[in-house]
Structures are given as structure tokens and as C-alpha cells.
Short mmCIF file of C-alpha atoms in Angstrom, two decimals:
data_model
loop_
_atom_site.label_atom_id
_atom_site.label_comp_id
_atom_site.label_asym_id
_atom_site.label_seq_id
_atom_site.Cartn_x
_atom_site.Cartn_y
_atom_site.Cartn_z
CA MET A 24 42.78 -91.34 15.81
CA LEU A 25 41.24 -92.05 19.34
CA ARG A 26 43.88 -93.36 21.75
CA ALA A 27 43.77 -94.31 25.24
CA SER A 28 47.29 -93.90 26.72
CA CYS A 29 49.20 -93.17 29.96
CA ASN A 30 51.02 -90.22 28.27
CA LEU A 31 49.25 -87.11 29.45
CA PRO A 32 49.86 -83.91 27.25
CA SER A 33 48.33 -80.97 29.01
CA ILE A 34 44.84 -80.23 28.26
CA ALA A 35 45.53 -76.60 28.43
CA SER A 36 47.98 -76.68 25.45
CA PRO A 37 46.76 -79.22 22.77
CA ALA A 38 49.22 -80.15 20.15
CA ILE A 39 48.11 -78.77 16.92
CA SER A 40 49.01 -79.84 13.45
CA ILE A 41 47.09 -79.88 10.30
CA CYS A 42 45.85 -83.21 8.71
CA ALA A 43 46.61 -83.42 5.20
CA VAL A 44 43.29 -84.53 3.73
CA ARG A 45 41.07 -84.00 6.65
CA LEU A 46 41.24 -80.92 8.82
CA SER A 47 39.07 -82.39 11.65
CA LEU A 48 39.70 -82.55 15.42
CA PHE A 49 40.74 -85.84 16.67
CA PRO A 50 39.96 -86.30 20.34
CA ILE A 51 42.55 -88.21 22.20
CA PHE A 52 41.66 -89.82 25.41
CA ASN A 53 44.57 -90.11 28.01
CA LEU A 54 43.79 -92.51 30.52
CA THR A 55 45.79 -93.43 33.51
CA PRO A 56 45.09 -95.50 36.83
CA SER A 57 46.19 -92.50 38.96
CA SER A 58 43.06 -90.36 39.76
CA SER A 59 45.29 -87.38 40.51
CA ALA A 60 46.83 -87.71 37.08
CA ARG A 61 43.58 -88.01 34.91
CA ARG A 62 43.50 -85.83 32.17
CA ILE A 63 42.08 -85.56 28.62
CA ALA A 64 43.97 -83.81 25.88
CA THR A 65 42.64 -82.75 22.39
CA ALA A 66 45.07 -82.83 19.39
CA PHE A 67 45.10 -82.80 15.72
CA ALA A 68 46.62 -85.91 14.81
CA PRO A 69 48.96 -85.45 11.78
CA SER A 70 48.54 -87.71 8.97
CA SER A 71 48.52 -87.61 4.95
CA ALA A 72 44.81 -88.58 5.37
CA LEU A 73 42.34 -89.26 8.01
CA VAL A 74 42.77 -92.89 9.57
CA SER A 75 39.51 -94.49 10.73
CA GLN A 76 39.13 -94.54 14.35
CA THR A 77 41.46 -96.94 16.27
CA LEU A 78 41.25 -97.26 20.08
CA ASN A 79 44.45 -98.52 21.76
CA TYR A 80 44.29 -99.25 25.59
CA SER A 81 46.97 -100.00 27.84
CA THR A 82 45.91 -103.45 28.57
CA SER A 83 44.39 -104.40 25.20
CA SER A 84 44.19 -103.01 21.68
CA LEU A 85 41.23 -103.35 19.15
CA THR A 86 40.27 -101.67 15.99
CA LEU A 87 36.61 -100.71 15.68
CA LYS A 88 35.32 -100.13 11.96
CA ARG A 89 32.88 -97.45 12.57
CA VAL A 90 31.00 -98.30 9.45
CA LEU A 91 29.91 -101.53 10.70
CA ARG A 92 28.15 -100.08 13.45
CA MET A 93 26.73 -96.90 11.61
CA MET A 94 25.24 -98.79 8.73
CA ASP A 95 22.53 -101.28 8.71
CA HIS A 96 23.84 -103.08 5.82
CA PRO A 97 27.36 -104.23 4.45
CA ALA A 98 29.53 -101.71 2.58
CA PRO A 99 28.48 -101.86 -1.05
CA ARG A 100 30.84 -102.95 -3.64
CA ALA A 101 32.46 -100.26 -5.74
CA SER A 102 31.55 -99.11 -9.16
CA ALA A 103 33.09 -96.72 -11.29
CA SER A 104 31.59 -93.34 -12.34
CA TYR A 105 33.51 -90.11 -13.03
CA THR A 106 30.58 -87.68 -13.02
CA THR A 107 29.21 -85.45 -10.19
CA GLY A 108 25.89 -85.08 -8.71
CA SER A 109 24.02 -82.58 -6.57
CA ASN A 110 25.64 -80.85 -3.50
CA ASP A 111 23.39 -80.71 -0.38
CA VAL A 112 23.96 -78.37 2.59
CA GLY A 113 23.92 -79.68 6.08
CA ARG A 114 24.74 -83.31 5.41
CA GLU A 115 27.60 -85.76 6.41
CA VAL A 116 28.86 -88.50 3.97
CA LEU A 117 30.75 -91.70 4.76
CA VAL A 118 33.74 -91.85 2.68
CA GLN A 119 36.51 -94.35 1.88
CA HIS A 120 39.25 -93.73 -0.43
CA LEU A 121 42.70 -94.70 -1.78
CA LEU A 122 45.66 -92.26 -2.49
CA VAL A 123 48.52 -92.72 -5.15
CA LYS A 124 51.36 -90.25 -5.86
CA GLU A 125 50.75 -87.66 -8.54
CA GLU A 126 53.34 -89.28 -10.77
CA ASP A 127 51.53 -92.66 -10.59
CA GLN A 128 48.97 -92.05 -13.04
CA ASN A 129 49.51 -95.26 -14.77
CA THR A 130 48.78 -96.99 -11.38
CA LEU A 131 45.71 -94.77 -11.09
CA TYR A 132 44.31 -95.91 -14.54
CA GLU A 133 44.91 -99.46 -13.75
CA LEU A 134 43.10 -99.21 -10.58
CA GLN A 135 40.20 -97.40 -12.23
CA LYS A 136 39.89 -100.29 -14.72
CA ARG A 137 39.95 -102.80 -11.83
CA VAL A 138 37.15 -101.08 -10.10
CA ILE A 139 35.11 -101.04 -13.17
CA ARG A 140 35.69 -104.88 -13.46
CA GLY A 141 34.10 -105.22 -10.02
CA GLU A 142 36.84 -105.06 -7.52
CA ASP A 143 36.50 -103.54 -4.13
CA LEU A 144 37.89 -100.20 -3.50
CA SER A 145 38.70 -100.94 0.14
CA ASP A 146 40.63 -103.98 -1.05
CA LEU A 147 42.68 -101.97 -3.32
CA ALA A 148 43.29 -99.40 -0.90
CA VAL A 149 44.82 -101.98 1.39
CA GLU A 150 47.26 -102.95 -1.25
CA TYR A 151 48.00 -99.79 -3.09
CA SER A 152 46.98 -96.58 -1.02
CA ILE A 153 49.73 -94.38 0.39
CA CYS A 154 47.54 -93.00 2.98
CA PRO A 155 47.64 -94.51 6.47
CA SER A 156 43.89 -95.26 6.25
CA LYS A 157 44.83 -98.02 4.14
CA GLU A 158 44.99 -100.03 7.30
CA GLU A 159 41.08 -99.66 7.62
CA GLY A 160 40.47 -100.29 3.95
CA GLY A 161 40.65 -96.60 3.21
CA MET A 162 37.76 -95.71 5.58
CA LEU A 163 37.73 -92.13 6.47
CA GLY A 164 34.41 -92.32 8.46
CA TRP A 165 31.72 -89.58 8.60
CA VAL A 166 32.84 -86.12 7.36
CA ARG A 167 31.10 -82.72 6.96
CA LYS A 168 31.97 -79.66 5.28
CA GLY A 169 35.10 -77.91 6.39
CA GLN A 170 36.89 -81.00 7.47
CA MET A 171 38.85 -81.77 4.20
CA VAL A 172 41.08 -79.84 1.80
CA PRO A 173 38.71 -78.08 -0.92
CA GLU A 174 39.41 -80.51 -3.98
CA PHE A 175 38.71 -83.66 -1.95
CA GLU A 176 35.58 -82.01 -0.25
CA GLU A 177 34.09 -80.92 -3.65
CA ALA A 178 34.51 -84.49 -5.07
CA ALA A 179 33.06 -86.18 -2.07
CA PHE A 180 30.09 -83.86 -1.69
CA ASN A 181 29.24 -84.20 -5.25
CA ALA A 182 29.64 -87.96 -5.70
CA PRO A 183 26.71 -90.06 -6.40
CA LEU A 184 26.33 -92.81 -3.65
CA ASN A 185 28.39 -95.93 -4.11
CA LYS A 186 30.08 -94.50 -7.17
CA VAL A 187 33.93 -94.19 -7.44
CA VAL A 188 35.08 -90.74 -8.35
CA LYS A 189 38.68 -89.45 -8.81
CA CYS A 190 40.13 -86.08 -7.62
CA LYS A 191 43.50 -84.65 -7.43
CA THR A 192 44.87 -82.85 -4.36
CA GLN A 193 48.34 -81.47 -3.43
CA PHE A 194 48.94 -84.99 -2.00
CA GLY A 195 48.24 -86.74 -5.19
CA TRP A 196 45.50 -88.78 -6.81
CA HIS A 197 42.58 -90.13 -4.99
CA LEU A 198 39.89 -92.61 -5.89
CA LEU A 199 36.99 -91.93 -3.34
CA GLN A 200 33.67 -93.62 -2.76
CA VAL A 201 30.68 -92.16 -0.58
CA LEU A 202 28.89 -95.16 0.90
CA SER A 203 26.17 -93.39 2.86
CA GLU A 204 24.83 -90.06 3.79
CA ARG A 205 22.85 -88.49 6.60
CA GLU A 206 21.91 -84.99 8.21
CA GLU A 207 24.72 -83.40 9.87
CA SER A 208 24.83 -84.29 13.69
CA VAL A 209 24.58 -81.83 16.55
CA LEU A 210 27.08 -81.21 19.30
CA GLU A 211 26.13 -78.39 21.74
CA ASP A 212 26.73 -77.25 25.24
CA ILE A 213 23.65 -77.05 27.48
CA GLN A 214 23.77 -74.88 30.40
CA PRO A 215 22.94 -76.28 33.94
CA GLU A 216 19.97 -74.13 34.34
CA ASP A 217 18.50 -75.25 30.91
CA PHE A 218 19.17 -78.94 31.61
CA HIS A 219 17.45 -78.57 35.08
CA VAL A 220 14.36 -77.25 33.28
CA LYS A 221 14.35 -80.47 31.00
CA LEU A 222 14.70 -82.69 34.05
CA GLN A 223 11.39 -81.28 35.16
CA ASP A 224 9.66 -82.95 32.38
CA PRO A 225 8.30 -86.31 33.41
CA ASP A 226 8.96 -87.79 29.94
CA PHE A 227 12.67 -86.44 29.58
CA LEU A 228 14.37 -89.48 30.77
CA GLU A 229 12.28 -91.69 28.69
CA ASP A 230 13.09 -89.72 25.30
CA ALA A 231 16.61 -89.05 26.16
CA GLN A 232 19.75 -90.66 27.54
CA CYS A 233 22.10 -89.33 30.09
CA ILE A 234 25.56 -90.46 30.83
CA ASP A 235 28.12 -89.46 33.49
CA VAL A 236 31.69 -90.20 32.63
CA ARG A 237 33.10 -89.57 36.04
CA GLU A 238 34.89 -92.32 37.84
CA PRO A 239 32.87 -94.14 40.45
CA HIS A 240 34.26 -92.52 43.60
CA GLU A 241 33.42 -89.17 42.13
CA VAL A 242 29.81 -90.24 41.63
CA GLU A 243 29.60 -91.44 45.20
CA ARG A 244 30.48 -87.87 46.35
CA ALA A 245 27.83 -86.11 44.00
CA SER A 246 25.50 -87.35 41.53
CA LEU A 247 22.30 -86.58 39.60
CA SER A 248 19.46 -89.14 39.05
CA GLY A 249 18.82 -90.70 35.89
CA PHE A 250 22.41 -90.90 34.69
CA GLN A 251 23.99 -94.09 33.34
CA VAL A 252 27.70 -94.11 34.71
CA LEU A 253 30.35 -94.95 32.05
CA PRO A 254 33.57 -94.12 33.83
CA LEU A 255 36.15 -92.78 31.37
CA GLN A 256 38.87 -94.96 33.07
CA GLN A 257 36.75 -97.95 31.90
CA PHE A 258 36.44 -96.71 28.27
CA GLY A 259 37.95 -100.02 26.87
CA THR A 260 35.19 -101.75 28.42
CA TRP A 261 32.25 -99.91 27.29
CA GLY A 262 33.39 -97.96 24.28
CA PRO A 263 33.37 -100.73 21.76
CA GLU A 264 29.62 -101.37 22.92
CA ILE A 265 28.48 -97.83 22.89
CA THR A 266 25.84 -98.32 20.04
CA THR A 267 24.27 -101.21 21.88
CA LYS A 268 24.51 -99.62 25.36
CA LEU A 269 22.92 -96.36 24.02
CA ASP A 270 20.48 -95.45 21.00
CA PRO A 271 22.28 -93.13 18.69
CA GLN A 272 19.12 -91.56 17.57
CA LYS A 273 18.07 -90.38 20.92
CA ASP A 274 19.34 -86.97 22.39
CA THR A 275 22.31 -87.75 24.49
CA TYR A 276 23.52 -85.58 27.36
CA VAL A 277 26.91 -86.09 28.93
CA LEU A 278 28.03 -85.10 32.32
CA CYS A 279 31.56 -85.03 34.18
CA HIS A 280 33.10 -82.82 36.95
CA HIS A 281 33.76 -79.68 35.09
CA GLY A 282 32.66 -80.35 31.47
CA MET A 283 35.98 -81.15 29.98
CA ARG A 284 35.99 -84.98 29.92
CA SER A 285 32.38 -84.85 28.82
CA LEU A 286 33.14 -82.62 25.98
CA GLN A 287 35.67 -85.12 24.68
CA VAL A 288 33.29 -88.06 25.19
CA ALA A 289 30.64 -86.02 23.28
CA LYS A 290 32.95 -85.43 20.41
CA TRP A 291 33.69 -89.10 20.26
CA LEU A 292 30.19 -90.02 20.29
CA GLN A 293 29.57 -87.73 17.39
CA THR A 294 31.96 -89.88 15.38
CA GLN A 295 30.25 -93.04 16.34
CA GLY A 296 27.02 -91.86 14.55
CA PHE A 297 25.10 -90.25 17.52
CA ARG A 298 22.68 -87.61 16.18
CA LYS A 299 22.41 -85.04 19.03
CA ILE A 300 24.76 -84.80 21.77
CA TYR A 301 24.77 -82.18 24.48
CA ASN A 302 27.57 -81.49 26.81
CA ILE A 303 26.51 -80.23 30.28
CA ALA A 304 28.64 -77.06 30.65
CA GLY A 305 30.55 -76.80 33.66
CA GLY A 306 29.76 -80.30 34.73
CA ILE A 307 28.13 -81.33 37.97
CA HIS A 308 30.33 -78.62 39.76
CA ALA A 309 28.28 -75.79 37.89
CA TYR A 310 25.01 -77.60 38.39
CA ALA A 311 25.67 -77.58 42.15
CA LEU A 312 26.70 -73.94 42.29
CA LYS A 313 23.83 -72.72 39.89
CA VAL A 314 20.94 -75.02 40.41
CA ASP A 315 21.06 -77.27 43.24
CA GLN A 316 23.14 -76.32 46.28
CA SER A 317 22.26 -79.44 48.12
CA ILE A 318 24.80 -81.22 45.85
CA PRO A 319 28.34 -81.52 47.35
CA THR A 320 31.04 -79.62 45.53
CA TYR A 321 34.50 -81.21 45.46
#
């Protein structure tokens, strides 16, 4: 899950526990009105399966169904098929599923029949799944190789698009459906010197987009031209509209003070369907020391 909270676990010692179905990293945004206590922590959210991203704010709470922003068409209705297809390397798949206990095979068979008759897998997940993702209709979001237990991964990456397939893991029986696929997204650090070289290209700011996630008082002290300021403390305002504010298909560069907050936002952008995200390593502090000493440090 993505959460905004006033509880601030230490960034130096992230809590780590392994998710049952998906082993991926969940960025957790910890936001507080106090500038002196502002920290971001990364944790592995424990769950029997990946729950679709939910953003909870101290003053408001809303659930964002990422699939609605990542796809240009509504989620297709489920249809049943229990054969496997090709297995491509370097791709991500958009997956929804439901989970029942291993001993509930009769329930599994009945659900398979209902899917064949045309019922929607997400509706069935809400009613029958024992995975926390049932709250989002079983939506697991975009996943890539290495983020799920092997049995689930094999089924997902061999499933034909829009077909429902079944698999068994240590957690029980799954019915899963791959709704879409795409090339795997890129998330990389970029050194301040390399970023400076890119800035010298007159076309760079036309072809790319740059965001600064520091707070306004920080930007007043030191800034780089060409950056759109999206303060992390205001995440509840701009987060839900990120795919309208920015183009997920453009190269996206993220800046903060030392490169920690920007890395967490970069990871979150990756979950929102952004294709290429670059975290400016060391933040504006490193840029000031290594590239442009005229920029104040703080």
C-alpha cells in the first residue's frame, strides 16, 4: 500500500516482511506538517496478496484504482481458459485475481463455472476472495518478474490476455486474469553531472519532464530552472491527478534535497504507469557541490 501518515518510522531501518503472493517493495509516504520531522520510510507491507494502491491522507482518504488511469479502455469481462501461452521476457502484466483456501475446491469449481457463464472475476473476488485485494476487486496492479511467488508468476506470465487461469500456491487456489501487458518500466539513478549535460540540450525540457518534490520553503532557498514543484507534503492534492499533470510516456526526472524523497516518489510513479523515471542521485545538494557551486546548500 501507499500511505500518507503522521507515524514516522526511521528511514534508516525500514520494516521488512515478505508479502505472501507478491514480494515487491511498497513505498510508504509518511507525511507530517512539521518540517523538522519530515521523513519517508520504505517498507514491505505484509499481506496474503498484493493490495491495489490505496492512498490515505491525514485529512482525507481516497482509493485510486490504478487500472482506470493506466488503460485507455475499461477492464474487459472475464472469460475462462485454462491453457497457457508464450512467456515474454522484460514485460509487465496487469493482473487481477481471487484466492480461496486449498480445501475449498468445490468453491473454486463453482467460481470457474460462473466465470464461464460470463460473470466478472472482479465481482467474484469482492464476494469470495480471502486476499485483501478483494477490496479492489482483486486488482494486483502492474507486476514484473521476481515480484510474486513462483507458481503465481508462472501462471500470470503465461496466461493469454483476458483469459482466466487457475494456479495453486502455498496460500491456496487462485483464479487470475491478465488484463494488459507492456514493456517493463525503467527506474534509474542519474548522477548530477550527467543530468547537467542533459540540461545543456535546448530540446531537453521539451522532451522530458522534471519535478521537484521538496517543500516551497526549500525551493526558495535553492532551485533548478525547468522543474515543476510538487511538494510531498501536498501529495494528497497532486497525487490523484498525476497522470493528467504529467505524461507517463515521457522521461521523468525527480529531484529533492538529498535524493531520498525523490527516490520514493520515483518508485510510486513507476506503479502509476510511468515508463522511464530517473532519480537525481544526491538531490540538489549533490548538484550544488558537484556541478554548480553558485546554488546555495542547506
